[in-house]
Short mmCIF file of C-alpha atoms in Angstrom, two decimals:
data_model
loop_
_atom_site.label_atom_id
_atom_site.label_comp_id
_atom_site.label_asym_id
_atom_site.label_seq_id
_atom_site.Cartn_x
_atom_site.Cartn_y
_atom_site.Cartn_z
CA UNK A 26 2.35 -206.84 36.92
CA UNK A 27 2.76 -204.30 34.13
CA UNK A 28 0.24 -201.52 33.65
CA UNK A 29 -0.16 -199.03 30.83
CA UNK A 30 -0.92 -195.38 31.48
CA UNK A 31 -2.40 -193.99 28.29
CA UNK A 32 -3.28 -190.53 27.01
CA UNK A 33 -4.74 -189.97 23.55
CA UNK A 34 -5.72 -186.87 21.59
CA UNK A 35 -6.90 -186.19 18.04
CA UNK A 36 -7.41 -182.75 16.50
CA UNK A 37 -8.45 -181.39 13.13
CA UNK A 38 -5.51 -178.96 12.94
CA UNK A 39 -5.46 -175.48 11.41
CA UNK A 40 -6.02 -176.16 7.71
CA UNK A 41 -8.27 -179.17 7.18
CA UNK A 42 -12.04 -178.84 7.52
CA UNK A 43 -12.62 -182.29 8.98
CA UNK A 44 -10.62 -184.81 10.97
CA UNK A 45 -9.83 -188.02 9.09
CA UNK A 46 -7.70 -189.44 11.94
CA UNK A 47 -9.02 -191.75 14.62
CA UNK A 48 -7.50 -193.47 17.66
CA UNK A 49 -8.47 -196.75 19.28
CA UNK A 50 -7.61 -197.35 22.95
CA UNK A 51 -9.01 -200.66 24.16
CA UNK A 52 -12.71 -200.21 23.42
CA UNK A 53 -12.69 -196.40 23.15
CA UNK A 54 -12.58 -194.46 19.87
CA UNK A 55 -11.14 -190.95 19.91
CA UNK A 56 -11.60 -188.22 17.28
CA UNK A 57 -11.70 -184.47 17.97
CA UNK A 58 -11.27 -185.27 21.64
CA UNK A 59 -8.76 -186.28 24.30
CA UNK A 60 -8.76 -189.34 26.54
CA UNK A 61 -6.79 -190.95 29.33
CA UNK A 62 -6.94 -194.29 31.08
CA UNK A 63 -5.01 -196.93 32.97
CA UNK A 64 -4.90 -200.42 31.46
CA UNK A 65 -4.08 -203.26 33.84
CA UNK A 66 -2.35 -206.14 32.07
CA UNK A 67 -3.68 -208.94 34.25
CA UNK A 68 -3.18 -212.60 33.24
CA UNK A 69 -5.37 -213.44 30.26
CA UNK A 70 -5.91 -209.75 29.47
CA UNK A 71 -5.81 -208.50 25.90
CA UNK A 72 -5.84 -204.95 24.65
CA UNK A 73 -5.08 -203.00 21.50
CA UNK A 74 -4.12 -199.39 20.84
CA UNK A 75 -3.94 -197.93 17.33
CA UNK A 76 -3.87 -194.73 15.29
CA UNK A 77 -5.40 -194.58 11.80
CA UNK A 78 -4.90 -191.70 9.36
CA UNK A 79 -7.56 -191.74 6.65
CA UNK A 80 -7.29 -190.38 3.15
CA UNK A 81 -9.70 -189.79 0.27
CA UNK A 82 -12.06 -187.18 -1.15
CA UNK A 83 -15.56 -186.23 0.01
CA UNK A 84 -14.55 -186.80 3.66
CA UNK A 85 -14.20 -190.51 2.93
CA UNK A 86 -10.87 -190.68 4.73
CA UNK A 87 -12.69 -190.39 8.01
CA UNK A 88 -14.89 -193.31 6.95
CA UNK A 89 -11.87 -195.46 6.09
CA UNK A 90 -10.09 -194.83 9.40
CA UNK A 91 -13.29 -195.42 11.37
CA UNK A 92 -14.13 -198.61 9.46
CA UNK A 93 -10.60 -199.96 9.96
CA UNK A 94 -10.49 -199.32 13.70
CA UNK A 95 -14.01 -200.49 14.49
CA UNK A 96 -13.43 -203.64 12.46
CA UNK A 97 -10.04 -204.18 14.14
CA UNK A 98 -11.62 -203.82 17.58
CA UNK A 99 -14.19 -206.53 16.96
CA UNK A 100 -11.80 -208.84 15.11
CA UNK A 101 -9.08 -208.58 17.76
CA UNK A 102 -11.47 -209.35 20.61
CA UNK A 103 -12.86 -212.34 18.72
CA UNK A 104 -9.45 -213.97 18.20
CA UNK A 105 -9.35 -217.29 20.05
CA UNK A 106 -7.21 -217.55 23.14
CA UNK A 107 -4.10 -219.73 23.22
CA UNK A 108 -2.61 -218.82 19.84
CA UNK A 109 1.15 -218.81 19.44
CA UNK A 110 2.90 -215.61 18.37
CA UNK A 111 3.15 -216.99 14.85
CA UNK A 112 -0.53 -217.86 14.76
CA UNK A 113 -1.44 -214.40 16.04
CA UNK A 114 0.64 -212.89 13.25
CA UNK A 115 -1.23 -215.03 10.72
CA UNK A 116 -4.58 -213.87 12.16
CA UNK A 117 -3.59 -210.23 11.72
CA UNK A 118 -2.65 -210.90 8.10
CA UNK A 119 -6.11 -212.43 7.62
CA UNK A 120 -7.63 -209.29 9.15
CA UNK A 121 -5.63 -207.03 6.83
CA UNK A 122 -6.85 -208.92 3.78
CA UNK A 123 -10.42 -208.77 5.07
CA UNK A 124 -10.48 -205.04 5.88
CA UNK A 125 -8.83 -204.25 2.57
CA UNK A 126 -11.68 -205.99 0.77
CA UNK A 127 -14.26 -204.20 2.92
CA UNK A 128 -12.80 -200.74 2.24
CA UNK A 129 -12.34 -201.45 -1.47
CA UNK A 130 -15.87 -202.85 -1.91
CA UNK A 131 -17.38 -199.78 -0.26
CA UNK A 132 -15.54 -197.67 -2.81
CA UNK A 133 -16.80 -199.76 -5.71
CA UNK A 134 -20.40 -199.52 -4.53
CA UNK A 135 -20.45 -195.79 -3.75
CA UNK A 136 -18.49 -193.13 -5.65
CA UNK A 137 -18.24 -191.04 -2.48
CA UNK A 138 -15.86 -193.65 -1.07
CA UNK A 139 -13.90 -194.46 -4.23
CA UNK A 140 -10.18 -194.67 -3.58
CA UNK A 141 -10.45 -194.07 0.15
CA UNK A 142 -7.84 -195.62 2.41
CA UNK A 143 -6.10 -195.36 5.75
CA UNK A 144 -2.80 -196.00 7.45
CA UNK A 145 -2.66 -197.92 10.70
CA UNK A 146 -0.04 -198.17 13.44
CA UNK A 147 -0.62 -199.91 16.74
CA UNK A 148 0.44 -202.00 19.71
CA UNK A 149 -1.42 -205.15 20.68
CA UNK A 150 -1.15 -207.13 23.92
CA UNK A 151 -2.29 -210.71 23.49
CA UNK A 152 -1.41 -213.94 25.29
CA UNK A 153 1.17 -212.20 27.45
CA UNK A 154 3.00 -210.84 24.40
CA UNK A 155 3.32 -207.36 22.93
CA UNK A 156 3.18 -206.83 19.17
CA UNK A 157 3.71 -203.72 17.07
CA UNK A 158 1.92 -203.39 13.75
CA UNK A 159 2.32 -200.86 10.97
CA UNK A 160 0.74 -200.25 7.57
CA UNK A 161 1.59 -196.86 6.03
CA UNK A 162 3.46 -193.86 7.39
CA UNK A 163 1.94 -193.30 10.81
CA UNK A 164 4.64 -193.97 13.39
CA UNK A 165 5.57 -195.80 16.58
CA UNK A 166 8.29 -194.21 18.71
CA UNK A 167 9.87 -195.29 21.99
CA UNK A 168 11.43 -193.03 24.60
CA UNK A 169 13.88 -194.94 26.78
CA UNK A 170 16.49 -193.46 29.10
CA UNK A 171 15.77 -190.05 27.62
CA UNK A 172 16.42 -191.11 24.01
CA UNK A 173 13.72 -191.22 21.34
CA UNK A 174 13.78 -193.91 18.66
CA UNK A 175 11.40 -194.55 15.78
CA UNK A 176 10.53 -198.25 15.85
CA UNK A 177 8.46 -198.48 12.67
CA UNK A 178 9.54 -197.92 9.09
CA UNK A 179 7.56 -195.44 6.98
CA UNK A 180 5.97 -197.07 3.95
CA UNK A 181 6.60 -193.98 1.85
CA UNK A 182 8.26 -193.00 -1.42
CA UNK A 183 11.05 -191.06 0.26
CA UNK A 184 11.89 -193.98 2.50
CA UNK A 185 12.10 -196.26 -0.54
CA UNK A 186 14.50 -193.77 -2.13
CA UNK A 187 16.66 -193.71 0.99
CA UNK A 188 15.69 -190.22 2.12
CA UNK A 189 15.22 -189.49 5.82
CA UNK A 190 12.82 -186.67 4.99
CA UNK A 191 9.16 -187.57 5.28
CA UNK A 192 7.06 -187.78 2.12
CA UNK A 193 3.29 -187.51 1.88
CA UNK A 194 3.40 -190.09 -0.93
CA UNK A 195 2.83 -193.43 0.76
CA UNK A 196 3.52 -196.81 -0.83
CA UNK A 197 1.30 -198.94 1.39
CA UNK A 198 -2.05 -198.52 3.13
CA UNK A 199 -5.39 -200.18 3.82
CA UNK A 200 -7.63 -199.59 0.82
CA UNK A 201 -6.67 -196.65 -1.35
CA UNK A 202 -6.67 -198.85 -4.46
CA UNK A 203 -3.76 -200.82 -3.01
CA UNK A 204 -4.27 -204.50 -3.83
CA UNK A 205 -1.00 -205.59 -2.23
CA UNK A 206 -1.30 -204.14 1.28
CA UNK A 207 1.06 -205.54 3.86
CA UNK A 208 1.63 -205.02 7.55
CA UNK A 209 4.87 -205.07 9.53
CA UNK A 210 4.12 -207.13 12.64
CA UNK A 211 6.87 -207.43 15.25
CA UNK A 212 6.78 -209.34 18.53
CA UNK A 213 8.33 -206.91 21.00
CA UNK A 214 7.67 -208.62 24.36
CA UNK A 215 11.32 -209.17 25.27
CA UNK A 216 12.16 -205.51 24.61
CA UNK A 217 9.43 -203.95 26.76
CA UNK A 218 10.81 -202.33 29.91
CA UNK A 219 9.17 -200.57 32.82
CA UNK A 220 9.37 -196.76 32.42
CA UNK A 221 9.38 -197.02 28.62
CA UNK A 222 7.16 -194.47 26.91
CA UNK A 223 5.67 -195.37 23.53
CA UNK A 224 4.11 -192.92 21.10
CA UNK A 225 1.71 -193.77 18.30
CA UNK A 226 1.06 -190.83 15.98
CA UNK A 227 -0.20 -189.75 12.59
CA UNK A 228 2.09 -187.84 10.25
CA UNK A 229 0.26 -184.66 11.22
CA UNK A 230 2.40 -184.78 14.36
CA UNK A 231 5.71 -185.98 12.92
CA UNK A 232 5.51 -183.50 10.00
CA UNK A 233 5.08 -180.57 12.37
CA UNK A 234 7.53 -181.63 15.09
CA UNK A 235 10.93 -183.19 14.47
CA UNK A 236 12.20 -186.08 16.57
CA UNK A 237 14.18 -183.79 18.86
CA UNK A 238 11.12 -181.68 19.63
CA UNK A 239 9.04 -184.80 20.31
CA UNK A 240 11.79 -186.15 22.57
CA UNK A 241 11.94 -182.93 24.59
CA UNK A 242 8.17 -182.87 25.08
CA UNK A 243 8.01 -186.51 26.19
CA UNK A 244 10.99 -186.11 28.53
CA UNK A 245 9.28 -183.15 30.17
CA UNK A 246 6.17 -185.24 30.84
CA UNK A 247 4.13 -184.04 27.89
CA UNK A 248 1.01 -186.10 27.24
CA UNK A 249 -0.83 -186.69 23.97
CA UNK A 250 -2.77 -183.44 24.26
CA UNK A 251 0.44 -181.44 24.77
CA UNK A 252 2.02 -183.04 21.71
CA UNK A 253 -1.02 -182.27 19.56
CA UNK A 254 -1.12 -178.70 20.83
CA UNK A 255 2.56 -178.23 19.93
CA UNK A 256 1.89 -179.54 16.42
CA UNK A 257 -1.06 -177.16 16.02
CA UNK A 258 1.05 -174.23 17.21
CA UNK A 259 3.74 -175.23 14.70
CA UNK A 260 1.25 -174.82 11.85
CA UNK A 261 -1.18 -177.72 12.10
CA UNK A 262 -1.14 -178.32 8.35
CA UNK A 263 -2.82 -181.72 8.76
CA UNK A 264 -5.00 -183.57 11.24
CA UNK A 265 -2.89 -184.49 14.24
CA UNK A 266 -3.29 -187.51 16.52
CA UNK A 267 -1.14 -188.96 19.28
CA UNK A 268 -1.37 -191.80 21.77
CA UNK A 269 1.22 -191.82 24.57
CA UNK A 270 1.68 -195.09 26.48
CA UNK A 271 3.78 -195.27 29.63
CA UNK A 272 4.73 -198.75 30.86
CA UNK A 273 4.95 -199.26 34.63
CA UNK A 274 5.64 -202.35 36.74
CA UNK A 275 3.49 -202.15 39.85
#
């Protein structure tokens, strides 16, 4: 049986006044805190882990990320059992359309929330399958055999222009006035191996630490809190959130 050993941490950083990031681990929500747990993937078990990076004025980014993750938690746990991978994918597209409407309607009804939005990157375990999901420029990495690889594609202007440098201008998100949100959903079951380490993070981490620095920290056993601390020490220009997931067959 595979188990997941998870650490999560979310910090405000050195410049921002409030933390618009949030992390979901199973049924726990993490902001301005750290967390660790073991998730046993028993038959019939389902679980979801995600990082959301909110944006918007008047602190509304923190509302968008919280709304998205709380809604995702309830929606995911209400999905019927027995769906195929294709049907699960379709359900997540339905969720994306629904949460987009929720975030947008809140902005139309209250000027404090106008234009707010959030990215979302996550891993879901459902029906014995693993799925990655990504909307925006938060990232999923994998460390395997000492080598770090980014598994998601940034939905950003620079990426559209073919630049490897990260851009703060994103081309896709939940809400944010984006009427054509989309989500990359990838079934990754056959590529999951024991001893893999997966990292979900907001761009507050990947902007402060390059891939080589992240790789070195993970190889040395660094957990989510250590990664966030390194990003803060490197300048902490944005909120920083990380969720480190180690896969073990036991």
